[in-house]
Tab-separated table of N, CA and C in Angstrom:
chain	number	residue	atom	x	y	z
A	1	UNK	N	24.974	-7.189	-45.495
A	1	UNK	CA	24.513	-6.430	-46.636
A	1	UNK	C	22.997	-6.418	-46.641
A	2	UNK	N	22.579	-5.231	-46.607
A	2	UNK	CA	20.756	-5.342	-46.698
A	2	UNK	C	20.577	-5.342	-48.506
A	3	UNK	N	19.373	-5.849	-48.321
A	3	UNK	CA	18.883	-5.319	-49.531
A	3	UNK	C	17.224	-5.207	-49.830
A	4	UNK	N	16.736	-4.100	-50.877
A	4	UNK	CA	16.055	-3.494	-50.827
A	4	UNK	C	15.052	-4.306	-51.676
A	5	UNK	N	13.539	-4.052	-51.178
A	5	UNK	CA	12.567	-4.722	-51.955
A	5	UNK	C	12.632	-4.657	-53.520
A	6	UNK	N	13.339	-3.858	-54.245
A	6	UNK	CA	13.115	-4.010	-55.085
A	6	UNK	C	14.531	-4.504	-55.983
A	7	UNK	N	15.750	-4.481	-55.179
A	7	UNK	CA	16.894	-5.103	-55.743
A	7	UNK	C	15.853	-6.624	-55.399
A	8	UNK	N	15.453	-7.552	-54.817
A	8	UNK	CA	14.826	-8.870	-54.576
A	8	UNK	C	13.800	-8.888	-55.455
A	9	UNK	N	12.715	-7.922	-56.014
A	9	UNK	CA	11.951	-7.785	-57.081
A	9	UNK	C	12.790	-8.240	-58.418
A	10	UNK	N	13.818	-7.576	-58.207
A	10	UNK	CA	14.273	-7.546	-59.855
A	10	UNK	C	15.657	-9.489	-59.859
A	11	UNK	N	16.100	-9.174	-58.995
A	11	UNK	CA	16.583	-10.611	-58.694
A	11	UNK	C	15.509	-11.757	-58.912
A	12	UNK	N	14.408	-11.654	-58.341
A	12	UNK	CA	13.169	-12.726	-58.631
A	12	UNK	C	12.814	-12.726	-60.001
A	13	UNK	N	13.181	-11.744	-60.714
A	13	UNK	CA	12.792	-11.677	-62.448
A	13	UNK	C	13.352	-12.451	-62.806
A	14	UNK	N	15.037	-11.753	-62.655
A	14	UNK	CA	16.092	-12.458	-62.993
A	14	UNK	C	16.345	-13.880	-62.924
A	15	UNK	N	16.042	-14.285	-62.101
A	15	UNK	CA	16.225	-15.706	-61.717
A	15	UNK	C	14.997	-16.888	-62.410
A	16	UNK	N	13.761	-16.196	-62.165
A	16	UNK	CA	12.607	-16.670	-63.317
A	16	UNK	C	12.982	-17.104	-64.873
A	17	UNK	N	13.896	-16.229	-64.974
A	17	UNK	CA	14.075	-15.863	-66.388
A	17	UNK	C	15.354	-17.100	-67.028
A	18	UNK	N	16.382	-16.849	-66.099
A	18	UNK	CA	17.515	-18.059	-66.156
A	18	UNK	C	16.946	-19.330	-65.576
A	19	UNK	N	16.230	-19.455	-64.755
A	19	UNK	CA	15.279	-20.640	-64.411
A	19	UNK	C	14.297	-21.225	-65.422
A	20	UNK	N	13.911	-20.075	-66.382
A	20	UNK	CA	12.888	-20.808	-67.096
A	20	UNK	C	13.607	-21.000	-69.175
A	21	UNK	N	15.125	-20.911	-68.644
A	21	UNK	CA	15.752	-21.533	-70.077
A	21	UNK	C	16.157	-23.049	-69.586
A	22	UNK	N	16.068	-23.787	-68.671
A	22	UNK	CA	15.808	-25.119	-68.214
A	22	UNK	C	16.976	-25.829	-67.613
A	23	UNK	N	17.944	-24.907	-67.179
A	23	UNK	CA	19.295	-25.167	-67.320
A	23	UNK	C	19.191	-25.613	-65.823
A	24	UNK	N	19.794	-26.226	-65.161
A	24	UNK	CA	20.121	-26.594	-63.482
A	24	UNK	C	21.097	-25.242	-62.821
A	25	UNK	N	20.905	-24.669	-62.560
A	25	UNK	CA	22.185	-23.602	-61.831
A	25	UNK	C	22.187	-23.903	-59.868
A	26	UNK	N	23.193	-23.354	-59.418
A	26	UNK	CA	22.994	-23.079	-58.249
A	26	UNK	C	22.593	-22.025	-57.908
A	27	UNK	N	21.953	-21.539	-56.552
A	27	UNK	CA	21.580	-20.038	-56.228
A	27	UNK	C	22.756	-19.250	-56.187
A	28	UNK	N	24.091	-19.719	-55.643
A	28	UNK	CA	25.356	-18.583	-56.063
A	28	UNK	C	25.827	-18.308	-57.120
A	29	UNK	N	25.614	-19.654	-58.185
A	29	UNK	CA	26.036	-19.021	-59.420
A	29	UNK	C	24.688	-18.194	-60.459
A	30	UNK	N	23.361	-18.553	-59.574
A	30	UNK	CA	22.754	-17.201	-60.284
A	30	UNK	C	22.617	-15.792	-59.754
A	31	UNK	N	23.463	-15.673	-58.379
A	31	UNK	CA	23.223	-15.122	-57.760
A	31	UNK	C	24.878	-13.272	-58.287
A	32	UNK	N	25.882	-14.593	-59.014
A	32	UNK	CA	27.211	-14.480	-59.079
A	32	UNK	C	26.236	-13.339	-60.947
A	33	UNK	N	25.642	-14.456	-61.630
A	33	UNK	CA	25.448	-13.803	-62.512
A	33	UNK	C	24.568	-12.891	-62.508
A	34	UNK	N	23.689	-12.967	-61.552
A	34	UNK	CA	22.518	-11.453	-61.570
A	34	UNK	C	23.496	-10.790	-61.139
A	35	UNK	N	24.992	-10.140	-60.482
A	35	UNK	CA	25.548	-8.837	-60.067
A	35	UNK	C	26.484	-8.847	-61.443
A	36	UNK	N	26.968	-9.774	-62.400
A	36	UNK	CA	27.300	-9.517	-63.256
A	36	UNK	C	26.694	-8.722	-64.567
A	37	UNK	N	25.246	-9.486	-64.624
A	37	UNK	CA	24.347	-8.028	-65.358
A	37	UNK	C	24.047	-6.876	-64.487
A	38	UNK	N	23.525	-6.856	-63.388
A	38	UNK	CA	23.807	-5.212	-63.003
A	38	UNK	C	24.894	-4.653	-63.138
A	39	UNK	N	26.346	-4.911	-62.760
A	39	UNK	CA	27.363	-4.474	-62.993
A	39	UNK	C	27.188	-3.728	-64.646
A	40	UNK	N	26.538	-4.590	-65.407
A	40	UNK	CA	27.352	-4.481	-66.900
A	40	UNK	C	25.541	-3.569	-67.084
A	41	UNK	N	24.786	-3.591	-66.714
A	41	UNK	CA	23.722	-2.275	-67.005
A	41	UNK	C	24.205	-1.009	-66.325
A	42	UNK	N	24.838	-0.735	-65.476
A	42	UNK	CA	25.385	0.199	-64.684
A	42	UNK	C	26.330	1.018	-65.698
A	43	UNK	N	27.601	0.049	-66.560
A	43	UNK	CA	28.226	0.414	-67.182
A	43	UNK	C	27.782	1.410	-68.627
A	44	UNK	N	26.606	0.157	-69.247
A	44	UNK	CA	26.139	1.018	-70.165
A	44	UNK	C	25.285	2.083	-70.285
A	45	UNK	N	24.665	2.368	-68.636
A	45	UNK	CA	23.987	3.141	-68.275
A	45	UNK	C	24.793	4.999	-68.418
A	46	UNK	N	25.982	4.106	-67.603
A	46	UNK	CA	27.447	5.029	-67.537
A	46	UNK	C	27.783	5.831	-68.922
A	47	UNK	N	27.810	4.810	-70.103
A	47	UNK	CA	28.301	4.935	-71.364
A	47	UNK	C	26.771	6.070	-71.897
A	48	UNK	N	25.781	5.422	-71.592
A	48	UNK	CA	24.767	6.211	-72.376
A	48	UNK	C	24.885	7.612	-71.743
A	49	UNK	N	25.179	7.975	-70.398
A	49	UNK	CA	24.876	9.518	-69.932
A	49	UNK	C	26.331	10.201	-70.904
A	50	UNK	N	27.224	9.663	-70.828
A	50	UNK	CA	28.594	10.048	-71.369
A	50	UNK	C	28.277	10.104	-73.065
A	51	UNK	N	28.329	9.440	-73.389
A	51	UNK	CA	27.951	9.760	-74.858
A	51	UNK	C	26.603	10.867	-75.130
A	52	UNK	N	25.629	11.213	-74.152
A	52	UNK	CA	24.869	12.549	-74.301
A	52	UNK	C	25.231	13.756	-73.889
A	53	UNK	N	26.179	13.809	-73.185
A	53	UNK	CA	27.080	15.157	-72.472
A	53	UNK	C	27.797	15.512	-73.498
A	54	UNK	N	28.780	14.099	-74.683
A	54	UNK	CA	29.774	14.736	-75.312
A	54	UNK	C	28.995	15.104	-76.582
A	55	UNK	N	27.611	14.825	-76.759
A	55	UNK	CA	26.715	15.289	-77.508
A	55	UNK	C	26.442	16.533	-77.707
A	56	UNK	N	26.076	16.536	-76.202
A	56	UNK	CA	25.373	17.993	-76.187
A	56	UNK	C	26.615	18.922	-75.819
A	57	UNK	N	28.136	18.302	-75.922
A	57	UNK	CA	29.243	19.463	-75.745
A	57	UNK	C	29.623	19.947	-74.327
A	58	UNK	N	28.949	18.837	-73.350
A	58	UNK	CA	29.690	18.845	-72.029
A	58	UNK	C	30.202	17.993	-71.419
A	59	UNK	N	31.861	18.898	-71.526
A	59	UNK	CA	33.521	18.323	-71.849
A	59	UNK	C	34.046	19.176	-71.796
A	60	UNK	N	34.926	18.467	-70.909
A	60	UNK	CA	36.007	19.832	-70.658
A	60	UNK	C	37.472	18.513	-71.571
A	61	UNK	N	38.336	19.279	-72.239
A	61	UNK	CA	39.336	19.017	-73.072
A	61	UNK	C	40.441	18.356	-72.132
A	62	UNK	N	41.525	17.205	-72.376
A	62	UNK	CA	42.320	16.513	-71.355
A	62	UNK	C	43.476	17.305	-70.817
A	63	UNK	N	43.499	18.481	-71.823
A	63	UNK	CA	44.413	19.550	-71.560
A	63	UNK	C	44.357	20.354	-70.290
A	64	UNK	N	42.972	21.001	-69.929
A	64	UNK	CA	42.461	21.424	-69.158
A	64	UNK	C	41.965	20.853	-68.095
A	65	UNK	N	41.493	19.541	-68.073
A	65	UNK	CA	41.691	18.768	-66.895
A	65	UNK	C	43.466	18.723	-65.953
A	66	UNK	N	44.270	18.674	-67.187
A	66	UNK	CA	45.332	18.269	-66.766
A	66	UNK	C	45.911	19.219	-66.242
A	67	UNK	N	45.843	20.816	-66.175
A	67	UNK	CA	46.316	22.041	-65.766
A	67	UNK	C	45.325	22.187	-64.257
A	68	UNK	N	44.143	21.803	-64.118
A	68	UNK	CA	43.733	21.780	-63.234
A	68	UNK	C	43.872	20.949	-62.183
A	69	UNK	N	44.285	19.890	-62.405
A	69	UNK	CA	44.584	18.928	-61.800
A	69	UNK	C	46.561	19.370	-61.044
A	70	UNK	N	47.432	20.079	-62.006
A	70	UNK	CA	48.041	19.797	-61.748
A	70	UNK	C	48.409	21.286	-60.282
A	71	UNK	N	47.279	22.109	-60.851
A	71	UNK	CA	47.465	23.415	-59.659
A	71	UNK	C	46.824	22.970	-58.178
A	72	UNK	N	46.055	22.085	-58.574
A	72	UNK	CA	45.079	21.399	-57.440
A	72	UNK	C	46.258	21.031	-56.105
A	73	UNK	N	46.970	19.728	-57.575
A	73	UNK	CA	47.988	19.203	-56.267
A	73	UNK	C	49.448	19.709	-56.464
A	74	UNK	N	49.286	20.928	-56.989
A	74	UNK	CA	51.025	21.716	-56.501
A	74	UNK	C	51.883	20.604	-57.338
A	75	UNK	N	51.907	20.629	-59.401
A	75	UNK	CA	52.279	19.338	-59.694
A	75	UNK	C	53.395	20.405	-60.202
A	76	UNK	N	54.418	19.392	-61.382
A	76	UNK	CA	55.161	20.448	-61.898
A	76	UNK	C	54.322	20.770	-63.182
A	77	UNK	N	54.959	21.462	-63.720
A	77	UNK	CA	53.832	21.751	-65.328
A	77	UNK	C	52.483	23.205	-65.158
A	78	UNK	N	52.449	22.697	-63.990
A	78	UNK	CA	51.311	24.146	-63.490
A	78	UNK	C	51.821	25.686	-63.403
């Protein structure tokens, strides 16, 4: 797995930061919890674009997904 100067930038924050609440950790288990906050900024990152689309009214209805979906793959219902 490579990784990029600045995923190691932001890991070195990270680790400063849980390093300097005084606690003893190992490097895998801070290593386990820095992909657990990216994971979970990713998500709300996810949540914030989604909640401005259904804002601004771009959405397509589950109805219409579901008719499209079902001509796509030759379903019954289509």
């Amino acid at each position: 797995m490579s990784v990029s100067l600045d995923q190691l930038n932001d890991f070195h924050h990270f680790a400063l930061a849980q390093l300097g609440q005084g606690e003893a950790i190992s490097i895998s288990e801070l290593a386990h919890q820095w992909q657990v906050a990216r994971e979970r900024d990713e998500v709300n990152e996810a949540l914030r674009e989604a909640t401005e689309d259904l804002k601004a009214g771009r959405f397509r209805s589950a109805d219409e997904v579901s008719r499209d979906l079902e001509r796509k793959f030759n379903l019954p219902g289509a």
